[in-house]
Short mmCIF file of C-alpha atoms in Angstrom, two decimals:
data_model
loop_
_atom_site.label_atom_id
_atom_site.label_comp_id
_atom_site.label_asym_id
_atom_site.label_seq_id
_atom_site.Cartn_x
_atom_site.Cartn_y
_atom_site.Cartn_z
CA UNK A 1 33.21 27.87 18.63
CA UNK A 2 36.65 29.21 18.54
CA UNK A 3 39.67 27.74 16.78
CA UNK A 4 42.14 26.07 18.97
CA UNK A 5 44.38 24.37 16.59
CA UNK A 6 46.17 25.43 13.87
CA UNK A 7 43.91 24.17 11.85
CA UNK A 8 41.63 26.64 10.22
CA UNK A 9 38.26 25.67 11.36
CA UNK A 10 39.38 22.38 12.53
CA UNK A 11 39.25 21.04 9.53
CA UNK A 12 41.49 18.39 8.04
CA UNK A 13 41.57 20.29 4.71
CA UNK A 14 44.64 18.08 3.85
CA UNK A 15 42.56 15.14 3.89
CA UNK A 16 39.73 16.43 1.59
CA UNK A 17 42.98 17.74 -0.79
CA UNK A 18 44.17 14.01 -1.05
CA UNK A 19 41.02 13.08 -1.64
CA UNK A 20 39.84 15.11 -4.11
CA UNK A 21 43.30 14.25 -5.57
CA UNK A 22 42.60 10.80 -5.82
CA UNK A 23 39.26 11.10 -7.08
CA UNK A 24 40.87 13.16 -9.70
CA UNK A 25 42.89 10.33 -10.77
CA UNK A 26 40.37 7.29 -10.23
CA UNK A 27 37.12 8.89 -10.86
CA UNK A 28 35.16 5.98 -9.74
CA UNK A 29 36.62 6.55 -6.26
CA UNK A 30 34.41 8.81 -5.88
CA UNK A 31 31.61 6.56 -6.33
CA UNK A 32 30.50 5.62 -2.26
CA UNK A 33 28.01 3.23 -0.89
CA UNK A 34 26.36 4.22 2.91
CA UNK A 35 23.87 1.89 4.41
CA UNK A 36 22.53 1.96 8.10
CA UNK A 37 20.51 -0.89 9.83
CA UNK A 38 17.44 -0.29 11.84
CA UNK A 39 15.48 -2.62 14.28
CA UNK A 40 12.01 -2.37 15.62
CA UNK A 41 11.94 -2.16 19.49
CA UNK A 42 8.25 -2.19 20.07
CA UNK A 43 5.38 0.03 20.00
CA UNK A 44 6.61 3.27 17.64
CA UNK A 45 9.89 2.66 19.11
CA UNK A 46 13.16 1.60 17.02
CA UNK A 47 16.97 2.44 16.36
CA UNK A 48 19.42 3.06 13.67
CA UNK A 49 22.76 1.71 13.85
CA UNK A 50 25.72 3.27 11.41
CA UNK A 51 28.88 1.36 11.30
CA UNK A 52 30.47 0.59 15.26
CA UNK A 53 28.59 3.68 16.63
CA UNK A 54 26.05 2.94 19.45
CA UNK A 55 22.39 2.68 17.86
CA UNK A 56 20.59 6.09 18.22
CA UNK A 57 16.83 5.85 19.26
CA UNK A 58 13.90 6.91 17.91
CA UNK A 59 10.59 7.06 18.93
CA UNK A 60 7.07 9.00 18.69
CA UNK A 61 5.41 11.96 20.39
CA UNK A 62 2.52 10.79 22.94
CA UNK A 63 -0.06 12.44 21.01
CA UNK A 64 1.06 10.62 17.67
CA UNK A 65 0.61 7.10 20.21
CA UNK A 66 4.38 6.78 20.69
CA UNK A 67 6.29 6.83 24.22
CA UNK A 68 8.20 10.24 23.55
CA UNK A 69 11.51 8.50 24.35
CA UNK A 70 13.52 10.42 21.46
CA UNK A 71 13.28 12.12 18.22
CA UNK A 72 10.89 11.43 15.77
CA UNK A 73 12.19 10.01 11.73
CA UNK A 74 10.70 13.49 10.35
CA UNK A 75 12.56 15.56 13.03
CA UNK A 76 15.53 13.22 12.24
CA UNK A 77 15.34 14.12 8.54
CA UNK A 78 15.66 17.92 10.05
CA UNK A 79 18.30 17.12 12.12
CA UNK A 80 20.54 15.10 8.81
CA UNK A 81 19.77 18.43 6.46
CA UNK A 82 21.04 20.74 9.56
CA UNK A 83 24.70 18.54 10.10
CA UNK A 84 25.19 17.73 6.20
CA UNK A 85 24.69 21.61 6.02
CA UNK A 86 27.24 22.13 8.91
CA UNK A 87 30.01 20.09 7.06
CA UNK A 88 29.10 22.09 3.80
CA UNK A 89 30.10 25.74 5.71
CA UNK A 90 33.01 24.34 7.65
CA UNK A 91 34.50 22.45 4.07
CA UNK A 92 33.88 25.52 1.53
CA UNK A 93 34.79 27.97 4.62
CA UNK A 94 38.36 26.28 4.97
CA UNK A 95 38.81 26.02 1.42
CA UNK A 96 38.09 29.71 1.05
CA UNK A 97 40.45 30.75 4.22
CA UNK A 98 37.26 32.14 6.15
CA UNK A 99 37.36 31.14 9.78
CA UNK A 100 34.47 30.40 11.33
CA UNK A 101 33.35 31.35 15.07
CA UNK A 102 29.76 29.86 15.12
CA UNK A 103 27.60 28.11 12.50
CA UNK A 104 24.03 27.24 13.50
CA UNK A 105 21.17 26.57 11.90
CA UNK A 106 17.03 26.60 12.38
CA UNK A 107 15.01 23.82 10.58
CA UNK A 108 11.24 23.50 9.96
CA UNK A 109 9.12 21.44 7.92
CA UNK A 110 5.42 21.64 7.34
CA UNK A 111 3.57 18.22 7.15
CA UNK A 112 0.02 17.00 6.47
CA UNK A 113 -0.18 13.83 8.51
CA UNK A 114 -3.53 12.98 7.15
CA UNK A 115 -1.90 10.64 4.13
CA UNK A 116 0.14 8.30 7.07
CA UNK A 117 -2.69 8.31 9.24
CA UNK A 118 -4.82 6.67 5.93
CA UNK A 119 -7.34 9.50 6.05
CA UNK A 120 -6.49 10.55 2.44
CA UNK A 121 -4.04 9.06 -0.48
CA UNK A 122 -1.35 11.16 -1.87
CA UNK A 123 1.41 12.64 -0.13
CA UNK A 124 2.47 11.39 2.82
CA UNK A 125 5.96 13.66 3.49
CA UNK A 126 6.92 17.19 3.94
CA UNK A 127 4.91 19.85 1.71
CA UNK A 128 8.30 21.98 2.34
CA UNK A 129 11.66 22.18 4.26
CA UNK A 130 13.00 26.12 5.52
CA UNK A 131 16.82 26.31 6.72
CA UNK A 132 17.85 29.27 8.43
CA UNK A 133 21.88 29.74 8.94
CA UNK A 134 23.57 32.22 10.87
CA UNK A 135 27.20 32.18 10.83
CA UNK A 136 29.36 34.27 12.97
CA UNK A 137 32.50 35.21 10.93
CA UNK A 138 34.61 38.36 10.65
CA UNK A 139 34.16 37.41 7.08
CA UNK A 140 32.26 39.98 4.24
CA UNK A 141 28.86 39.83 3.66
CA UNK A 142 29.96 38.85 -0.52
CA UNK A 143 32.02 36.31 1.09
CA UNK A 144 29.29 34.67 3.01
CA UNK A 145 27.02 34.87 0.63
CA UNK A 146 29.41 33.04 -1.93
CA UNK A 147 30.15 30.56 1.11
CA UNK A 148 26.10 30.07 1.19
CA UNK A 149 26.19 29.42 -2.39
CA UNK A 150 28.27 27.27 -2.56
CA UNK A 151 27.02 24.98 0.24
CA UNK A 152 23.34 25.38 -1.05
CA UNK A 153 24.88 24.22 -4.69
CA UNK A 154 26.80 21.18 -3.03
CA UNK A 155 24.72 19.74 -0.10
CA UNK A 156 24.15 15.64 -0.57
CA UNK A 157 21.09 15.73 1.66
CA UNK A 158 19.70 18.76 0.60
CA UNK A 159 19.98 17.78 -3.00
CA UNK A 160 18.61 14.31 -2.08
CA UNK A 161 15.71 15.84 -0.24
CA UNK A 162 14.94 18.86 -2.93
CA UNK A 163 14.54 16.32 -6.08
CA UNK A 164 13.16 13.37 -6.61
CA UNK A 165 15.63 9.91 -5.90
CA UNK A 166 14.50 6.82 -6.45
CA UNK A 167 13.33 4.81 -3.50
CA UNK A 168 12.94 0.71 -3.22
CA UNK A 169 11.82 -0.63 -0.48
CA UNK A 170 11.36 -4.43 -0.65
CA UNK A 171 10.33 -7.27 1.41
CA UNK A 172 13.32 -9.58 1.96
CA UNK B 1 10.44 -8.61 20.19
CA UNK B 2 7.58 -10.35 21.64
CA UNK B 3 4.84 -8.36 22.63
CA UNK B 4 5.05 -8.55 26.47
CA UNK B 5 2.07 -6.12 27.38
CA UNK B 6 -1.99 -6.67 26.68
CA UNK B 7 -1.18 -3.63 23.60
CA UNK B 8 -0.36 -5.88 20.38
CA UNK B 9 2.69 -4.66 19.16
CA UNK B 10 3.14 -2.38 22.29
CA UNK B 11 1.29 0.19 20.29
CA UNK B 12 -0.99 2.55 21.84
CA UNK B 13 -3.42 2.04 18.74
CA UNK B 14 -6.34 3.84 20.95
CA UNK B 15 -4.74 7.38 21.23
CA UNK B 16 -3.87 6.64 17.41
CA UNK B 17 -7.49 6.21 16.71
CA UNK B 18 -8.06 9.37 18.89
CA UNK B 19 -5.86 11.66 16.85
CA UNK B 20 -7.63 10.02 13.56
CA UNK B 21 -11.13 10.76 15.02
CA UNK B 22 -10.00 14.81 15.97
CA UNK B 23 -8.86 15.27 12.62
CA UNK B 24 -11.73 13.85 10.87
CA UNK B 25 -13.64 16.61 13.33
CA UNK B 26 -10.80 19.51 12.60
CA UNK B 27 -8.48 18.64 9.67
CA UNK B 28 -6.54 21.37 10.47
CA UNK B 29 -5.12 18.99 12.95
CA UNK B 30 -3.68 17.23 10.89
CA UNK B 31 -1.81 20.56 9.89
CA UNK B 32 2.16 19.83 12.22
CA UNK B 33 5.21 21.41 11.71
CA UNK B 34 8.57 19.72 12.74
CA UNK B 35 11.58 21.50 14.07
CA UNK B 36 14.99 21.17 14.81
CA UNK B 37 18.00 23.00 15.88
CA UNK B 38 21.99 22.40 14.52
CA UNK B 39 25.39 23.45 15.67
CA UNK B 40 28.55 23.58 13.98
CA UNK B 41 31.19 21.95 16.77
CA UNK B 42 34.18 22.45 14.69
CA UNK B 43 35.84 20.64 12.20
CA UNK B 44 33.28 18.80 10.46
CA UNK B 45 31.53 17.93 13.71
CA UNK B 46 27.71 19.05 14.92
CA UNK B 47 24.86 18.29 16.78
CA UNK B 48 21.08 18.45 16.25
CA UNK B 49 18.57 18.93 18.76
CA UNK B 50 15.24 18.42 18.91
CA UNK B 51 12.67 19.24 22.24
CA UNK B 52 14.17 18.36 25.13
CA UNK B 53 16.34 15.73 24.04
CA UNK B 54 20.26 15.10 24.27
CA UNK B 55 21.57 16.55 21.07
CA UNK B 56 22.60 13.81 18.75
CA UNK B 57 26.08 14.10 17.30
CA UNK B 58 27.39 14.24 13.80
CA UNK B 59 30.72 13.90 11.95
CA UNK B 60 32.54 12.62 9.11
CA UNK B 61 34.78 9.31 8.62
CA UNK B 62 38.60 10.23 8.33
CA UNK B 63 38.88 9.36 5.34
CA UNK B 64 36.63 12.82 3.95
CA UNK B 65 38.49 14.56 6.88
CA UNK B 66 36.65 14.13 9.83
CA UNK B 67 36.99 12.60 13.53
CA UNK B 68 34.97 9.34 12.73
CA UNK B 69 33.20 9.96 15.86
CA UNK B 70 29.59 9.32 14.68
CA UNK B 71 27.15 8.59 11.85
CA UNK B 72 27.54 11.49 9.22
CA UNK B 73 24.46 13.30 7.63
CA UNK B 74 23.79 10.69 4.46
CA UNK B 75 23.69 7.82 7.21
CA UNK B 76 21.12 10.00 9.47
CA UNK B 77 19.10 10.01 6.21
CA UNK B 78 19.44 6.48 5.91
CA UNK B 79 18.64 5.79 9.39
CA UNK B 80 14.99 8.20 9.27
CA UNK B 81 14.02 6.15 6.29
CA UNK B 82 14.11 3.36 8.44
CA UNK B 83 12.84 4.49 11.45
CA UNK B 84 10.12 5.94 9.48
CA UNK B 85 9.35 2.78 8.23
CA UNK B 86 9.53 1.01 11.14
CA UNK B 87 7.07 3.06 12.83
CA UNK B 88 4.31 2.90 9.68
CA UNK B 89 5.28 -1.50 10.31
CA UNK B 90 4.00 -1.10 13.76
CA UNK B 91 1.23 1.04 13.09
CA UNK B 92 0.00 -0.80 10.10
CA UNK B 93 -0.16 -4.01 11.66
CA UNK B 94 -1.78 -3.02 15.01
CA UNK B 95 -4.30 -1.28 12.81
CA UNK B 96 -4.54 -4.91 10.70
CA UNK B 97 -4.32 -6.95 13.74
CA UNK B 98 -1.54 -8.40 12.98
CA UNK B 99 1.11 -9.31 16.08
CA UNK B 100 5.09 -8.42 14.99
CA UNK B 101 7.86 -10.20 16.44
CA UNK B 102 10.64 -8.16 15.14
CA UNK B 103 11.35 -6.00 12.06
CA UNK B 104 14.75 -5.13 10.99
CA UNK B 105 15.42 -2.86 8.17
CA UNK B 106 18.90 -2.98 5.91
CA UNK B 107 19.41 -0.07 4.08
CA UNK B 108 21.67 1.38 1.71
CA UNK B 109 22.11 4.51 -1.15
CA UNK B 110 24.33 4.99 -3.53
CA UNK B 111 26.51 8.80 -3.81
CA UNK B 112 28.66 10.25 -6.26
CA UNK B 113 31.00 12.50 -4.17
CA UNK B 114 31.81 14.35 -7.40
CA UNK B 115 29.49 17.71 -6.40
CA UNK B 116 30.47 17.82 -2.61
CA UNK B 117 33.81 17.97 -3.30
CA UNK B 118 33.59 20.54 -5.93
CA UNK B 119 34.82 18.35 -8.94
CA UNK B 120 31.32 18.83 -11.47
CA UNK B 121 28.58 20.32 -10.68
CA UNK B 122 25.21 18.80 -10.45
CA UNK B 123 23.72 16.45 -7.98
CA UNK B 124 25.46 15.87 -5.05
CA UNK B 125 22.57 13.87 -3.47
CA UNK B 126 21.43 9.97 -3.28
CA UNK B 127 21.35 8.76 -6.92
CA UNK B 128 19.13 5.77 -5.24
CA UNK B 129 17.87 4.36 -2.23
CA UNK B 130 17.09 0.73 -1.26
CA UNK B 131 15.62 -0.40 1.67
CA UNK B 132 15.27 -3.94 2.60
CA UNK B 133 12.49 -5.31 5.09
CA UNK B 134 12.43 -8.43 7.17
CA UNK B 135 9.78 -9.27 9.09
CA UNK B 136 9.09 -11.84 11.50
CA UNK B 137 5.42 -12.60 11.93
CA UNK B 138 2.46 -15.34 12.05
CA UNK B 139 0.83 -13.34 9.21
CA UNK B 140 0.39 -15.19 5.71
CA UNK B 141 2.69 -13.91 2.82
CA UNK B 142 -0.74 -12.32 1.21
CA UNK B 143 -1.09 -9.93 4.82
CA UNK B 144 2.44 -8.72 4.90
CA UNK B 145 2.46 -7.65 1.23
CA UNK B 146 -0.82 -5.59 1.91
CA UNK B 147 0.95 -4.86 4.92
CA UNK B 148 4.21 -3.29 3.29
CA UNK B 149 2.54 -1.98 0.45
CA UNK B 150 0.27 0.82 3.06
CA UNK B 151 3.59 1.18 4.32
CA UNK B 152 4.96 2.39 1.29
CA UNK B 153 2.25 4.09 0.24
CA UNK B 154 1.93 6.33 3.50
CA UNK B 155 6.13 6.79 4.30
CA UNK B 156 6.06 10.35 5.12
CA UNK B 157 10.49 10.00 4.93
CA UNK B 158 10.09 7.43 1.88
CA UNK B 159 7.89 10.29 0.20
CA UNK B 160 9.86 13.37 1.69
CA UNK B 161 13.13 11.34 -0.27
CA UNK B 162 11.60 10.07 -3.22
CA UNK B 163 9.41 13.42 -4.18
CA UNK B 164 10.92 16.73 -5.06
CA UNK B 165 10.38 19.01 -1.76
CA UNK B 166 10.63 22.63 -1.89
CA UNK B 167 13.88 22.85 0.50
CA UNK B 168 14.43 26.56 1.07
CA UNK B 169 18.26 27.58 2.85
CA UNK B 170 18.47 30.82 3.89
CA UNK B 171 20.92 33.32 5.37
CA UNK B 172 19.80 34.40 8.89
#
């Protein structure tokens, strides 16, 4: 990933300035609302649709009795830490003046499926979630590690995944 | 959805019971790890991959400075909560004998932009999550409660959300 505009990183760090502007002057602006809408397509099969995007599929391994069509919702979970992570580099890296050549990022989780499959109560979800980022920046090590920081300190879906949030799930 | 093969609910409940039946033999089986891989594409674009499938892309609505070209992370969250569910629906039911005609999920969470954007510090995750289920079925009121409430209680994304999970970001 190189930069090809004159924007550092690509980012539209004007935007996020007008935001954070606004915010600044009508707090509760910064109060947001997100919401998705998913349909069952048959056996394990189903997609999520966001907004006007096209729905993205999901679907279970073979060996879990699904038709292996697409990513599972635990490997999706992966995939939503990985990208909110992404945005967290390429936001604090702009606002910092570090240009970034490459960001990626490795993401494993550990999970006991005996709960979901109803052999035993108790936790059904990950036991624990490892991230590993490697940035390629002509940047110091201090100032990646700061940059890391930072992100780690500020990421919505690793915060929401690291402590407890209150979940309702009703019958309509 | 109508079930249009001899499977009820298109689910392939016998390689479910298979997996059940190795684990009770080995429960080390039941032992997985999940994976997924995440680039940065510039800006505040990226794109998860998991196996062999397409990578899925990211990004952020204008407004917090992105190209509005697809679901951003806290949506992806949403949208594994309902997948999730979806697939513990189908599973559930087949198990119960109980024939779906379609499921649809609504769901929505509730974030303070505040942290992300560097204003306080704190949580920058979901302050709360609510799904809502609809589900159209044969099955009396009294079998879709005991229906949802397995579901619930065996979510490995509701528990992953609503349970503190050791989340661990490193620095490749």
């Amino acid at each position: 990933m190189t930069t090809t505009t004159s924007r550092l990183n690509q980012v539209d760090i004007e935007t996020v300035g007008a935001l954070i502007g606004a915010i600044q002057t009508e707090p509760e602006r910064a109060q947001t609302v997100w919401s998705a809408e998913v349909r069952w397509t048959g056996g394990f099969g189903s997609e999520s649709r966001v907004r006007e995007f096209d729905p993205v599929p999901s679907d279970e391994p073979t060996a879990l009795g699904g038709d292996d069509t697409a990513p599972n919702p635990v490997e999706q979970l992966l995939g939503a830490l990985g990208n909110c992570l992404a945005v967290g580099y390429a936001a604090n890296a702009t606002a910092a003046g570090i240009a970034l050549q490459d960001v990626t990022i490795s993401l494993e989780g550990d999970l006991d499926l005996s709960t979901f499959l109803g052999l035993t109560e108790g936790h059904a979800g990950y036991d624990g979630i490892r991230a590993t980022v490697n940035i390629d920046s002509d940047a110091t090590t201090a100032q990646l590690e700061a940059l890391h920081n930072k992100v780690v300190a500020t990421s919505p879906v690793g915060h929401t995944l690291s402590r407890p949030i209150p979940v309702s799930i009703e019958l309509g």
